[in-house]
Every structure is written in C-alpha cells, then in structure tokens.
Amino acid sequence: MSTDVKANDKIILHGRKVVGGVAEGEALVTTDTISGWGGINEREGTVIERRHQLRGQSFAGKVLVFPGAKGSSGYSAYFHMTRLNGVNPKAMIFVKMTTKAALGAVVTRAPAITELDQDPLTVIETGDWVKVDADNGIVEVTKRAKTVEAAE
Amino acid sequence: MKLTDHEKALADGTHGPAKAKAIDLLMRYGEALGAERLVETNNVAGAFNASTPSVRELVKKGFDAVYSELNLDSAEVVPIPKMVANTCQLITGIDNDNWRIQGIPEDLAVQQKAAEKHFGGLGINMFATCTPYQVGNVPVKGEHCAWMESSAVIYCNSVLGARTNTEGKESTGAAALTGRIPYWGYHIPENRRGTHLVHVDVEVDDIMDWGLLGYWLGEIVQEDVPVLTGKMKQPSLIKLKHFGAAAASSGGVEMYHVPGVTPEARTVEEAFGGNKPVETLRYGPAERKIAYDNLNCATERKVDFVMLGCPHNAIEQVWLIASMVEGKKISPDTQLWVHTPRALREVAERNGYVKMITDAGGVVMSDTCPAISRHAPKGTRVIATDSAKQAHYLPAILGLPVWFGTVQNCVDAALTGRWNGGLQ
C-alpha cells in the first residue's frame, strides 16, 4: 500500500497515550523486539544485539517504531541512561504492551503511544517523518518522497 | 488510577518526599500500562548497587542522588528512608573479593562496597545474586512480588506460583519504599493461563537440552505463556533455572506451565484455564538444531575463557565442576570462572569445593557474572559456556564469539584449551 502513497501525503493513526507530550522526527522502524540491557549501547543509543535488524544503527533523536521489549529487566534502566546521556529516542511507538516497554517509555520521558488503529510496523517506514502527539493519541505520518528513496 | 487513602497520603507527601516520588513513578508507570490500581507487595528484588562506571558521577552527589535518579526516576535528590517492603539486591557488577581478577578498577570496587554499606543499612538484603530463590527468598504460591531479573521472574511465576511482572530498577525502587506495584499482567489470575501448546517430540533431560528448548521457545512465543507437554523428564531447580533463563533471553517469557510439574497446572486443561491455544508448536530435532546453531557463533576452536554458572550455580553444580577438575590442571592458556551466590560459596568453601577448583587453576566468583560486569579475562578472544543466556548476551555485550555446550564440554575446554563440543 505504501507504493500508492505520494510524497507528503499524510497518514493519521489513532492510539493510546503511554507517556504524554508531542515530538516529531524521522522514523526508525524495526519488526524485531528490542532488549535494553545487552541489546543497546546506552552511551551511543545504538542497537548491539547480534541478530537484530537494527544492529549498529542509532535511535538517538529518532522516532523509534518497534513491536515491543524483550529480554532482561534492565530494559528500563538502559533506556533511562540513554536519556541521561542525551541519546534517547525522540518518541516511541510500539505494539505490544509489557511492563518493560511501559516502564522504559516512562523513564525515557519521551512521548510514547501504543494500541494504534493500524499496524505502525507496516504503515510507517524508516525515513518517514512522524509526529507523535501522545496527549491526543495521534500519530501523523508523512511518507518520505519516493524519489528520495530511489536515490538512496 | 484508583488510589487507596494510604496511597493518596503517600502521594501528597505526608510520609516524606521519597515516598511521594515513589508513588508518582508508580502512577506514571501504572497509567502507561493501563493498570486500574496498585497491589500490596512485601517481596521486592531489585538493583540498588552503584557498581557501573556510568554511576560514578551520580555517586559524587551521594547515594540519595543515586537512588533518587536511578531507582525513583527523580532528578530532584530526596532523602531515602528505610525500605518498607522486604527487599533484596540482585546480581551486581563486581565480585567483592575477586574484583582484581575481573579487571575492575579499584575505585569502582570501593564504590560498590560503600554503596552496599549504605543501602544495606536501609534494609536492602545483599544477596547479590540473580537467583534469590536459591538463598532464602522463596515466595509462596499466590504471593505478590516485585522482582527484576528476567530469569528469576520466570522462575518465580512458573515454578513457585508467586506473582510478579518483570519489573525494572525504577519500579522496584518505588515498590521497596511503598510496598506497592501496579496490579497488572501476571498479578491478575486470568493472564497466567496458557496461550501456546508445545509438543516436545525429542527427549529433554540434561541441562543443555533444557537450555536449547527454552532458547528456541522464547524466540517463537516472545512474551506469551507456553504450555509444554511431551518427552521431558522430571526437571529439577537447576534445569528449570536454565530453561527459564534461556526463554527469557531469546524472548520475553515470564510464565510457562509444565502440567504435572508446575503448581498452577495439574493438567493441560488446567494450564489453559478455558483459553484456546492460539498456536500449537512442535519441538523436534530440527528445532533443537536451530537453537544450537543460533547459540554457537564461534568458529575458532581455541578457547581462552570458560564461564560457568549463569544463572548462578546451585551447590550441586559447583560440586559437579569440582569433581570434574579435581586433581587436574586447566590449560595455562585458558581461564575458568565458576559463578555461585555468595551464601552458597560459603558452603562450597566449607566443603572444600572452592579449593578443588582453585587448585586446578579456576576461580569461584560470586556477586556478579561476565554479562553484568561486562568483564572477561583480559585478552579473551573466544568464550565457552554452559549457559544459553550468556551465549545469547556475551557476543553483544563483549563483542566476542561464544561456544555453547554441556558442563562437560566446557570443563574439557578449560582443561585442554580447545572446544570439542557439538550437538549429539
């Protein structure tokens, strides 16, 4: 469906606030769940897990779109440290609510949203411009221009 | 969220600023979850120690600042009173005795001891292990807990029948000061019922096979609740400790049932409690091979470092290793570290097991593990371990390749300096 979307068309998704606030930025999307402790580098904001789609990529300043959390209970502490180190995601959009995902979002203190009316992992692609208005439960997706995509 | 009168009083500061910060965090967290209320808990297992390099700056501001920021998510420093709930410290980054062998800078070892003295004085029991259930914290069926440590959480829920979600550093910090945690997830009986039926078609008996089964299963079911039937032999604490740690590493499994073994499922029917399985899975030789291949990323057979004891070894495991190395010498090019809770190390010392291992050239460690400390012996290029959890995490944390196999494979590697394991 994304191929039918022209650049600058906006897609609106509705969901539930996890952490309030409004932020916008470039999307970084993965269909892999994320480990905090042992899965990310808290000084660089990068994913380090060996068999992960985003291995080596940084979510610092991005809108992180992911299915949810997995692994160690150190998840929240590591996302907490990304904030203290200034390399946290600008906002979070995730699918599966768990205690790790919730607490991680709370202590990251970035706007976060879940329970969306469309699957964010298929609607949003890496590089799209995404505005997360968590207070109102709205995600606004501006598709990246396809010419740009082709050039990359 | 609905708060009781006592919780409202905690929130408005009547009981001091730390408890107000704690309730504030629990409310933000509970609302993020969609929880309707909090539940009382008197069993908290968390991470309060200041043993990592990134805590250095905070420690300069005092331990109240450490707890405020890292355990309450409060930038404002509040004075931390004594714990309200029974609370224990899980695994730490530093072995208080063997920190030099670990390669830990002296200032951090001093910092951890000072932190332990401070937080110990507030009532936090310094078990310093990922397995509190091995050293005196054994919750009973139905008990509401607030535990961190994914391998302990899955054990607490599944094997003991107590109730906890996988909590974090901040939520356990808040729970310890208030005796409260969000009533959500595995605190609610309906959420403890099975979701996936798993037929185990190959025999699962030794520790390695329980690890392989857990590692395969976690990746498939993620955070759902599997119900296992089939060719598993009667497990023990040690086997389920390994199984759960593996399933909570490749996925986020916090609860499973083995009908006839675990306390909330006498039968498959009871395990599902009226739920229809969303999926039926089969674990056979092909699945076992997938798990094995995913855990083994090393290619070089020369092994520099053998790590045993994740989750921390039971005393029987320390005895087994001691028996295997007794009267022998490990390879001069290889280091062997065996990890067990400090309380059990005391027994191992008393029994002579520690001497048997150290005489062979090994080290018996407590309080920590290489994944938590992010330290392996200097110059390590290839690691061998009997732990699916370490085999999963060490390549990411230390950037080193790992062999995974049986305890015997690992001890052989320590003695010969070479990996000769493989899937039988």
Coordinates of C-alpha atoms in Angstrom, one line a residue:
Chain A
M1 CA 0.0 0.0 0.0
S2 CA 2.9 2.3 0.7
T3 CA 3.7 2.4 -3.0
D4 CA 0.4 4.2 -3.7
V5 CA 1.2 6.9 -1.3
K6 CA 2.6 10.1 -2.9
A7 CA 5.3 12.1 -1.1
N8 CA 3.9 14.5 1.5
D9 CA 0.6 12.6 1.8
K10 CA -0.2 12.3 5.5
I11 CA -1.5 9.2 7.2
I12 CA -3.2 9.5 10.6
L13 CA -3.1 6.8 13.2
H14 CA -5.0 6.9 16.5
G15 CA -3.8 5.2 19.7
R16 CA -3.4 5.4 23.4
K17 CA -1.0 7.6 25.3
V18 CA 1.7 5.8 27.2
V19 CA 3.8 8.9 28.0
G20 CA 2.4 12.4 27.3
G21 CA 3.9 15.1 25.1
V22 CA 4.4 16.0 21.5
A23 CA 7.5 15.3 19.4
E24 CA 8.4 14.8 15.7
G25 CA 11.2 13.3 13.8
E26 CA 12.5 10.7 11.3
A27 CA 11.2 7.2 11.9
L28 CA 13.4 4.2 12.6
V29 CA 11.3 1.1 12.2
T30 CA 12.1 -2.5 13.1
T31 CA 9.9 -5.6 13.3
D32 CA 12.3 -7.1 15.9
T33 CA 11.6 -6.6 19.6
I34 CA 14.4 -4.7 21.5
S35 CA 16.4 -5.7 24.5
G36 CA 17.6 -2.8 26.7
W37 CA 20.4 -4.4 28.8
G38 CA 22.5 -6.4 26.5
G39 CA 20.7 -5.1 23.4
I40 CA 21.5 -1.4 23.2
N41 CA 24.6 0.7 23.9
E42 CA 23.4 3.4 26.3
R43 CA 26.2 5.8 25.5
E44 CA 25.6 5.9 21.8
G45 CA 21.9 4.9 21.5
T46 CA 22.7 2.1 19.2
V47 CA 21.3 -1.4 18.9
I48 CA 24.0 -4.0 19.5
E49 CA 22.2 -7.4 19.6
R50 CA 23.9 -9.8 17.3
R51 CA 21.0 -11.0 15.1
H52 CA 19.0 -7.7 15.2
Q53 CA 17.7 -5.8 12.1
L54 CA 18.9 -2.5 13.6
R55 CA 22.3 -3.8 14.7
G56 CA 24.8 -0.9 14.6
Q57 CA 22.1 1.8 14.0
S58 CA 21.3 4.6 16.3
F59 CA 17.9 5.6 17.6
A60 CA 19.1 8.8 19.1
G61 CA 16.8 11.7 18.1
K62 CA 14.6 9.3 16.0
V63 CA 11.0 8.2 16.4
L64 CA 11.6 4.6 17.3
V65 CA 8.8 2.3 15.9
F66 CA 9.0 -1.3 17.2
P67 CA 6.9 -4.3 18.2
G68 CA 8.0 -4.1 21.9
A69 CA 10.5 -5.0 24.5
K70 CA 12.2 -8.3 25.3
G71 CA 14.9 -9.8 27.4
S72 CA 16.4 -8.5 30.6
S73 CA 14.7 -6.5 33.3
G74 CA 17.5 -4.0 32.8
Y75 CA 15.4 -2.6 29.8
S76 CA 14.2 0.5 31.6
A77 CA 17.5 1.3 33.3
Y78 CA 19.3 1.2 29.9
F79 CA 16.7 3.5 28.2
H80 CA 16.8 5.7 31.3
M81 CA 20.6 6.0 30.8
T82 CA 20.1 6.9 27.1
R83 CA 18.2 9.9 28.3
L84 CA 20.8 10.8 30.9
N85 CA 23.4 10.5 28.1
G86 CA 21.3 12.5 25.6
V87 CA 20.9 9.7 23.1
N88 CA 17.3 8.6 23.8
P89 CA 14.7 8.2 21.1
K90 CA 12.7 11.4 20.5
A91 CA 9.4 9.4 20.7
M92 CA 8.4 5.8 20.8
I93 CA 5.6 3.9 19.0
F94 CA 5.2 0.3 19.9
V95 CA 2.7 -2.5 19.5
K96 CA 2.8 -4.9 22.5
M97 CA 2.4 -3.5 26.0
T98 CA 4.6 -5.1 28.6
T99 CA 5.9 -3.9 31.9
K100 CA 9.4 -3.5 30.3
A101 CA 8.0 -1.4 27.4
A102 CA 5.9 0.7 29.7
L103 CA 8.5 1.5 32.3
G104 CA 11.2 2.0 29.7
A105 CA 9.0 4.6 28.0
V106 CA 8.1 6.3 31.3
V107 CA 11.7 6.8 32.4
T108 CA 12.8 7.8 28.8
R109 CA 10.3 10.6 29.3
A110 CA 9.7 10.9 25.6
P111 CA 6.2 10.9 24.1
A112 CA 5.0 7.4 23.6
I113 CA 2.0 5.8 22.1
T114 CA 0.6 2.2 21.7
E115 CA -2.7 0.4 20.7
L116 CA -2.9 2.1 17.3
D117 CA -5.8 1.5 14.9
Q118 CA -3.4 0.5 12.1
D119 CA -0.3 -1.6 12.4
P120 CA 2.5 1.0 12.7
L121 CA 5.1 -1.5 11.6
T122 CA 3.6 -1.7 8.1
V123 CA 2.2 1.8 7.8
I124 CA 5.4 3.6 8.9
E125 CA 8.8 3.0 7.1
T126 CA 12.2 4.1 8.2
G127 CA 12.8 7.6 6.9
D128 CA 9.2 8.7 7.1
W129 CA 8.6 11.9 9.0
V130 CA 6.4 11.1 12.1
K131 CA 4.7 13.5 14.5
V132 CA 3.7 11.8 17.8
D133 CA 1.0 13.8 19.7
A134 CA 0.8 11.4 22.6
D135 CA -1.5 13.7 24.7
N136 CA -4.2 13.3 22.0
G137 CA -3.2 9.8 20.9
I138 CA -2.4 10.9 17.4
V139 CA 0.4 9.8 15.1
E140 CA 0.8 11.8 11.9
V141 CA 3.0 10.1 9.2
T142 CA 4.4 12.0 6.3
K143 CA 5.7 9.4 3.8
R144 CA 9.2 10.0 2.6
A145 CA 9.2 11.1 -1.1
K146 CA 9.7 8.1 -3.3
T147 CA 12.3 9.9 -5.5
V148 CA 14.4 10.4 -2.4
E149 CA 14.0 6.7 -1.6
A150 CA 15.1 5.7 -5.1
A151 CA 18.1 8.0 -4.9
E152 CA 19.3 6.4 -1.7
Chain B
M1 CA -5.7 5.0 38.6
K2 CA -7.7 4.4 41.7
L3 CA -5.6 5.0 44.9
T4 CA -6.4 4.0 48.4
D5 CA -6.4 6.6 51.2
H6 CA -2.9 5.4 52.3
E7 CA -1.6 5.7 48.7
K8 CA -3.1 9.2 48.5
A9 CA -1.3 10.1 51.7
L10 CA 1.9 8.7 50.2
A11 CA 1.4 10.7 47.1
D12 CA 0.7 14.1 48.8
G13 CA 4.0 13.9 50.8
T14 CA 2.5 13.0 54.2
H15 CA 5.1 10.2 54.5
G16 CA 8.0 12.2 53.1
P17 CA 9.3 13.2 49.7
A18 CA 10.9 9.9 48.7
K19 CA 7.6 8.0 49.1
A20 CA 5.8 10.8 47.2
K21 CA 8.3 10.4 44.3
A22 CA 7.9 6.6 44.5
I23 CA 4.1 6.8 44.2
D24 CA 4.4 9.4 41.4
L25 CA 6.6 6.9 39.5
L26 CA 4.2 4.1 40.2
M27 CA 1.3 6.2 39.0
R28 CA 3.0 7.2 35.7
Y29 CA 4.0 3.6 35.2
G30 CA 0.6 2.2 36.1
E31 CA -1.1 4.7 33.7
A32 CA 1.3 3.8 30.9
L33 CA 0.3 0.1 31.4
G34 CA -3.4 0.9 31.7
A35 CA -3.5 -0.5 35.2
E36 CA -6.5 0.4 37.3
R37 CA -4.9 0.2 40.7
L38 CA -1.8 -0.8 42.7
V39 CA -1.4 -4.0 44.7
E40 CA 0.4 -4.5 48.0
T41 CA 3.7 -6.4 47.9
N42 CA 6.1 -7.3 50.6
N43 CA 8.7 -9.0 48.4
V44 CA 11.0 -6.8 46.3
A45 CA 14.1 -7.9 44.4
G46 CA 15.8 -5.1 42.6
A47 CA 19.1 -3.5 41.6
F48 CA 20.3 -0.8 44.0
N49 CA 24.0 -1.1 43.8
A50 CA 26.3 1.5 42.4
S51 CA 28.8 -0.6 40.6
T52 CA 28.9 0.6 37.0
P53 CA 31.1 3.3 35.5
S54 CA 28.1 5.4 34.4
V55 CA 27.1 5.8 38.1
R56 CA 30.4 7.4 39.1
E57 CA 29.1 11.0 38.5
L58 CA 25.9 10.4 40.4
V59 CA 27.8 8.8 43.4
K60 CA 29.7 12.1 43.8
K61 CA 26.4 13.6 44.7
G62 CA 25.7 10.9 47.3
F63 CA 23.8 7.7 47.5
D64 CA 20.5 9.6 47.9
A65 CA 21.1 11.0 44.5
V66 CA 21.8 7.6 43.0
Y67 CA 18.6 6.1 44.4
S68 CA 16.5 9.2 43.5
E69 CA 17.6 9.2 39.9
L70 CA 18.1 5.5 39.1
N71 CA 15.6 3.9 41.5
L72 CA 12.8 6.6 41.5
D73 CA 13.3 8.4 38.2
S74 CA 13.6 11.7 40.1
A75 CA 16.2 14.2 39.1
E76 CA 15.4 16.0 42.4
V77 CA 17.5 14.4 45.2
V78 CA 15.3 13.3 48.0
P79 CA 16.5 11.7 51.3
I80 CA 15.9 7.9 51.1
P81 CA 14.4 6.3 54.3
K82 CA 14.5 2.7 55.3
M83 CA 12.7 0.2 53.0
V84 CA 9.1 -0.6 53.8
A85 CA 8.9 -3.9 52.0
N86 CA 11.3 -6.9 52.4
T87 CA 13.8 -6.1 49.7
C88 CA 16.9 -7.8 48.3
Q89 CA 19.7 -6.9 46.0
L90 CA 20.0 -9.0 42.8
I91 CA 23.3 -9.6 40.9
T92 CA 25.9 -6.8 40.8
G93 CA 28.8 -5.9 38.5
I94 CA 31.6 -6.6 41.0
D95 CA 32.8 -9.6 43.0
N96 CA 33.8 -8.0 46.3
D97 CA 36.7 -10.4 46.7
N98 CA 37.8 -11.2 43.1
W99 CA 37.4 -7.7 41.5
R100 CA 41.1 -7.6 40.6
I101 CA 40.8 -10.8 38.7
Q102 CA 37.7 -9.4 36.9
G103 CA 39.8 -6.4 35.9
I104 CA 37.5 -3.9 37.8
P105 CA 39.1 -0.5 38.6
E106 CA 39.8 -0.2 42.3
D107 CA 37.6 3.0 42.7
L108 CA 34.6 1.1 41.5
A109 CA 35.2 -1.8 43.9
V110 CA 35.4 0.7 46.7
Q111 CA 32.3 2.5 45.4
Q112 CA 30.3 -0.8 45.4
K113 CA 31.3 -1.6 49.0
A114 CA 30.3 1.9 50.1
A115 CA 27.0 1.6 48.3
E116 CA 26.3 -1.8 49.9
K117 CA 27.1 -0.5 53.4
H118 CA 24.7 2.5 52.8
F119 CA 21.8 0.6 51.2
G120 CA 22.3 -2.4 53.5
G121 CA 21.7 -0.1 56.4
L122 CA 18.4 0.9 54.8
G123 CA 17.3 -2.8 54.9
I124 CA 18.2 -4.0 51.4
N125 CA 19.5 -7.6 51.8
M126 CA 22.7 -8.0 49.9
F127 CA 22.0 -11.4 48.4
A128 CA 23.9 -10.2 45.3
T129 CA 22.7 -13.0 43.1
C130 CA 20.4 -13.4 40.1
T131 CA 18.8 -16.4 42.0
P132 CA 17.4 -15.1 45.2
Y133 CA 15.2 -18.2 45.3
Q134 CA 18.4 -20.2 46.0
V135 CA 19.4 -18.3 49.1
G136 CA 16.4 -17.7 51.2
N137 CA 13.9 -15.6 49.2
V138 CA 11.4 -18.3 48.2
P139 CA 8.0 -16.7 47.7
V140 CA 4.9 -18.9 48.2
K141 CA 2.2 -19.6 45.7
G142 CA 0.0 -16.5 45.1
E143 CA 2.4 -14.1 46.8
H144 CA 2.6 -10.7 45.1
C145 CA 6.2 -9.8 44.3
A146 CA 8.0 -7.0 42.5
W147 CA 11.1 -8.7 41.0
M148 CA 13.6 -7.7 38.5
E149 CA 15.9 -10.2 36.7
S150 CA 14.1 -12.0 33.9
S151 CA 15.5 -15.4 34.8
A152 CA 14.2 -15.0 38.4
V153 CA 10.8 -13.6 37.3
I154 CA 10.0 -16.6 35.1
Y155 CA 11.1 -18.9 37.9
C156 CA 9.0 -17.0 40.5
N157 CA 5.9 -17.1 38.4
S158 CA 6.2 -20.6 36.8
V159 CA 7.9 -22.8 39.3
L160 CA 6.9 -21.2 42.5
G161 CA 3.4 -19.9 41.5
A162 CA 4.1 -16.5 43.1
R163 CA 3.1 -13.4 41.1
T164 CA 5.4 -10.8 39.5
N165 CA 5.9 -9.0 36.3
T166 CA 9.4 -8.3 35.0
E167 CA 10.0 -5.1 37.0
G168 CA 12.8 -2.6 36.5
K169 CA 15.2 -0.6 38.5
E170 CA 12.8 2.3 39.0
S171 CA 9.7 0.3 39.7
T172 CA 11.4 -1.9 42.3
G173 CA 13.0 1.2 43.9
A174 CA 9.5 2.6 44.2
A175 CA 7.9 -0.7 45.4
A176 CA 10.6 -1.1 48.1
L177 CA 9.7 2.3 49.6
T178 CA 5.9 2.0 49.4
G179 CA 5.0 -1.7 49.4
R180 CA 3.1 -1.2 46.2
I181 CA 3.3 -2.2 42.5
P182 CA 0.8 -1.9 39.6
Y183 CA -1.9 -4.6 39.6
W184 CA -1.4 -5.6 36.0
G185 CA -0.1 -8.6 33.9
Y186 CA 0.8 -11.6 35.9
H187 CA -0.7 -10.3 39.2
I188 CA -4.1 -11.0 37.6
P189 CA -5.0 -14.7 37.5
E190 CA -6.6 -14.7 34.0
N191 CA -3.3 -13.5 32.5
R192 CA -1.5 -16.5 33.9
R193 CA -3.3 -19.0 31.7
G194 CA -1.6 -20.7 28.8
T195 CA -1.6 -19.3 25.3
H196 CA 0.5 -21.8 23.2
L197 CA 0.6 -25.6 23.3
V198 CA 4.1 -27.0 22.8
H199 CA 4.6 -30.7 21.9
V200 CA 8.2 -31.7 22.8
D201 CA 9.0 -34.6 20.5
V202 CA 12.6 -35.1 21.4
E203 CA 13.7 -36.2 24.9
V204 CA 14.7 -33.3 27.1
D205 CA 16.7 -34.3 30.2
D206 CA 20.1 -32.7 30.7
I207 CA 20.7 -29.1 31.4
M208 CA 21.9 -28.3 27.9
D209 CA 18.7 -29.7 26.4
W210 CA 16.5 -27.7 28.7
G211 CA 18.5 -24.6 27.6
L212 CA 18.1 -25.4 23.9
L213 CA 14.3 -25.9 24.4
G214 CA 14.0 -22.6 26.3
Y215 CA 16.1 -20.7 23.7
W216 CA 14.0 -22.0 20.8
L217 CA 10.7 -21.5 22.6
G218 CA 11.4 -17.9 23.7
E219 CA 12.1 -16.7 20.2
I220 CA 8.8 -18.2 18.9
V221 CA 6.4 -17.2 21.7
Q222 CA 8.1 -14.0 22.7
E223 CA 6.1 -12.9 25.8
D224 CA 3.3 -15.4 25.7
V225 CA 2.6 -18.3 28.0
P226 CA 3.6 -21.7 26.6
V227 CA 2.3 -25.0 28.0
L228 CA 4.8 -27.8 27.5
T229 CA 3.9 -31.4 27.1
G230 CA 5.8 -34.4 25.7
K231 CA 9.1 -36.1 26.2
M232 CA 10.6 -34.0 29.1
K233 CA 12.0 -36.0 32.0
Q234 CA 11.2 -34.8 35.5
P235 CA 13.1 -31.5 35.8
S236 CA 14.9 -30.0 38.9
L237 CA 15.5 -26.5 40.2
I238 CA 18.8 -26.4 38.2
K239 CA 17.1 -27.5 34.9
L240 CA 14.2 -25.1 35.2
K241 CA 16.6 -22.3 36.2
H242 CA 18.4 -22.8 32.9
F243 CA 15.3 -23.3 30.8
G244 CA 13.6 -20.1 32.1
A245 CA 16.8 -18.0 31.7
A246 CA 17.1 -19.1 28.1
A247 CA 13.4 -18.5 27.3
A248 CA 13.6 -15.0 28.9
S249 CA 16.7 -14.2 26.8
S250 CA 15.6 -15.1 23.2
G251 CA 12.1 -13.8 24.0
G252 CA 10.3 -12.3 27.0
V253 CA 8.7 -15.3 28.5
E254 CA 7.7 -14.6 32.1
M255 CA 5.4 -17.5 32.7
Y256 CA 5.0 -21.1 31.4
H257 CA 3.3 -24.3 32.5
V258 CA 4.6 -27.9 32.6
P259 CA 1.4 -29.8 33.5
G260 CA 2.1 -32.2 36.4
V261 CA 5.2 -30.3 37.4
T262 CA 4.5 -26.6 37.8
P263 CA 2.0 -25.5 40.6
E264 CA -0.8 -23.9 38.5
A265 CA -1.3 -26.7 36.1
R266 CA -2.1 -30.3 37.2
T267 CA -3.3 -30.9 33.6
V268 CA -3.0 -29.3 30.2
E269 CA -6.7 -28.3 30.6
E270 CA -6.0 -26.5 33.8
A271 CA -2.9 -24.8 32.3
F272 CA -5.1 -23.2 29.6
G273 CA -8.0 -22.5 32.1
G274 CA -10.5 -22.3 29.3
N275 CA -8.2 -20.5 26.8
K276 CA -8.0 -22.0 23.4
P277 CA -4.3 -22.4 22.3
V278 CA -3.6 -19.6 19.8
E279 CA -1.0 -21.9 18.3
T280 CA 0.3 -25.5 18.6
L281 CA 4.0 -25.8 18.2
R282 CA 6.3 -28.9 17.9
Y283 CA 9.8 -29.1 19.1
G284 CA 11.8 -31.8 17.3
P285 CA 15.3 -32.5 16.2
A286 CA 15.2 -29.7 13.6
E287 CA 14.1 -27.1 16.2
R288 CA 16.8 -28.3 18.6
K289 CA 19.4 -27.9 15.9
I290 CA 18.2 -24.3 15.1
A291 CA 18.6 -23.3 18.8
Y292 CA 22.0 -24.9 18.9
D293 CA 23.2 -23.1 15.8
N294 CA 21.8 -19.8 16.9
L295 CA 23.7 -20.1 20.3
N296 CA 27.0 -21.1 18.8
C297 CA 28.6 -18.2 16.9
A298 CA 32.3 -19.1 17.4
T299 CA 34.4 -20.8 14.7
E300 CA 37.9 -20.8 16.3
R301 CA 38.3 -23.9 18.5
K302 CA 41.0 -22.4 20.7
V303 CA 39.1 -21.3 23.9
D304 CA 40.6 -18.6 26.2
F305 CA 37.8 -18.3 28.8
V306 CA 35.2 -20.8 30.2
M307 CA 32.3 -19.3 32.0
L308 CA 30.1 -21.5 34.2
G309 CA 27.2 -20.5 36.4
C310 CA 24.5 -18.5 34.7
P311 CA 22.0 -18.3 36.3
H312 CA 24.3 -18.6 39.4
N313 CA 25.1 -22.2 40.1
A314 CA 23.4 -24.3 42.7
I315 CA 25.8 -26.0 45.2
E316 CA 25.3 -29.4 43.3
Q317 CA 26.6 -27.7 40.2
V318 CA 29.7 -26.4 42.0
W319 CA 30.3 -29.9 43.4
L320 CA 30.0 -31.4 39.9
I321 CA 32.5 -29.0 38.5
A322 CA 34.9 -29.5 41.4
S323 CA 34.6 -33.3 40.9
M324 CA 35.4 -32.9 37.2
V325 CA 38.6 -30.8 37.8
E326 CA 39.8 -32.4 41.0
G327 CA 43.5 -33.3 40.8
K328 CA 43.8 -31.8 37.3
K329 CA 45.1 -28.6 35.9
I330 CA 43.3 -26.3 33.5
S331 CA 45.2 -25.2 30.4
P332 CA 47.7 -22.4 31.0
D333 CA 46.1 -20.5 28.1
T334 CA 42.6 -20.8 29.5
Q335 CA 40.7 -19.2 32.4
L336 CA 37.8 -20.9 34.2
W337 CA 35.4 -18.8 36.3
V338 CA 32.6 -20.6 38.2
H339 CA 29.8 -18.4 39.5
T340 CA 27.6 -19.1 42.5
P341 CA 25.7 -17.0 45.1
R342 CA 27.9 -15.8 47.9
A343 CA 25.8 -17.7 50.5
L344 CA 26.4 -20.9 48.6
R345 CA 30.1 -20.1 48.0
E346 CA 30.4 -20.2 51.8
V347 CA 29.1 -23.8 51.7
A348 CA 31.4 -24.6 48.8
E349 CA 34.3 -23.2 50.7
R350 CA 33.4 -25.2 53.8
N351 CA 33.1 -28.4 51.7
G352 CA 36.4 -27.9 50.0
Y353 CA 34.9 -27.5 46.6
V354 CA 36.4 -24.0 46.2
K355 CA 39.8 -25.4 47.0
M356 CA 39.4 -28.2 44.4
I357 CA 38.5 -25.7 41.7
T358 CA 41.2 -23.1 42.7
D359 CA 43.9 -25.9 42.9
A360 CA 43.0 -26.8 39.3
G361 CA 43.5 -23.1 38.4
G362 CA 39.9 -22.0 38.3
V363 CA 38.2 -19.1 40.2
V364 CA 35.0 -19.3 42.1
M365 CA 33.2 -16.0 41.7
S366 CA 30.2 -14.5 43.5
D367 CA 28.1 -11.3 43.3
T368 CA 28.4 -11.0 39.5
C369 CA 28.8 -12.5 36.1
P370 CA 30.7 -11.5 32.9
A371 CA 27.5 -10.3 31.2
I372 CA 26.5 -8.0 34.1
S373 CA 30.1 -6.8 34.8
R374 CA 31.0 -6.6 31.1
H375 CA 34.3 -8.1 32.0
A376 CA 36.0 -11.2 30.8
P377 CA 39.7 -12.1 31.4
K378 CA 42.0 -9.7 29.6
G379 CA 42.9 -10.9 26.2
T380 CA 39.9 -13.2 25.8
R381 CA 39.1 -13.9 22.1
V382 CA 36.8 -17.0 22.4
I383 CA 34.4 -17.9 25.2
A384 CA 32.8 -21.3 26.1
T385 CA 29.8 -21.5 28.4
D386 CA 27.1 -24.0 29.5
S387 CA 24.6 -21.1 29.7
A388 CA 22.2 -20.3 26.9
K389 CA 21.7 -16.9 28.5
Q390 CA 25.4 -16.0 28.5
A391 CA 25.8 -17.4 25.0
H392 CA 23.0 -15.1 23.9
Y393 CA 24.2 -11.9 25.6
L394 CA 28.0 -12.1 25.6
P395 CA 28.5 -11.6 21.8
A396 CA 26.5 -8.4 22.1
I397 CA 28.0 -7.2 25.4
L398 CA 31.6 -8.1 24.9
G399 CA 31.7 -8.4 21.1
L400 CA 33.2 -11.9 21.5
P401 CA 32.2 -15.3 19.9
V402 CA 30.9 -18.0 22.1
W403 CA 30.6 -21.8 22.2
F404 CA 27.6 -23.2 24.0
G405 CA 27.5 -26.8 25.3
T406 CA 27.3 -29.1 28.3
V407 CA 29.2 -28.6 31.5
Q408 CA 31.4 -31.5 30.5
N409 CA 32.2 -29.8 27.1
C410 CA 33.1 -26.6 29.0
V411 CA 35.3 -28.3 31.6
D412 CA 37.0 -30.2 28.8
A413 CA 37.6 -26.9 27.0
A414 CA 39.1 -25.5 30.2
L415 CA 41.4 -28.5 30.7
T416 CA 42.6 -28.7 27.1
G417 CA 42.2 -25.1 25.9
R418 CA 40.1 -26.4 22.9
W419 CA 36.4 -26.7 22.1
N420 CA 35.4 -30.2 21.3
G421 CA 31.7 -29.9 21.9
G422 CA 29.0 -30.4 19.4
L423 CA 25.4 -31.4 19.1
Q424 CA 25.0 -35.2 19.8

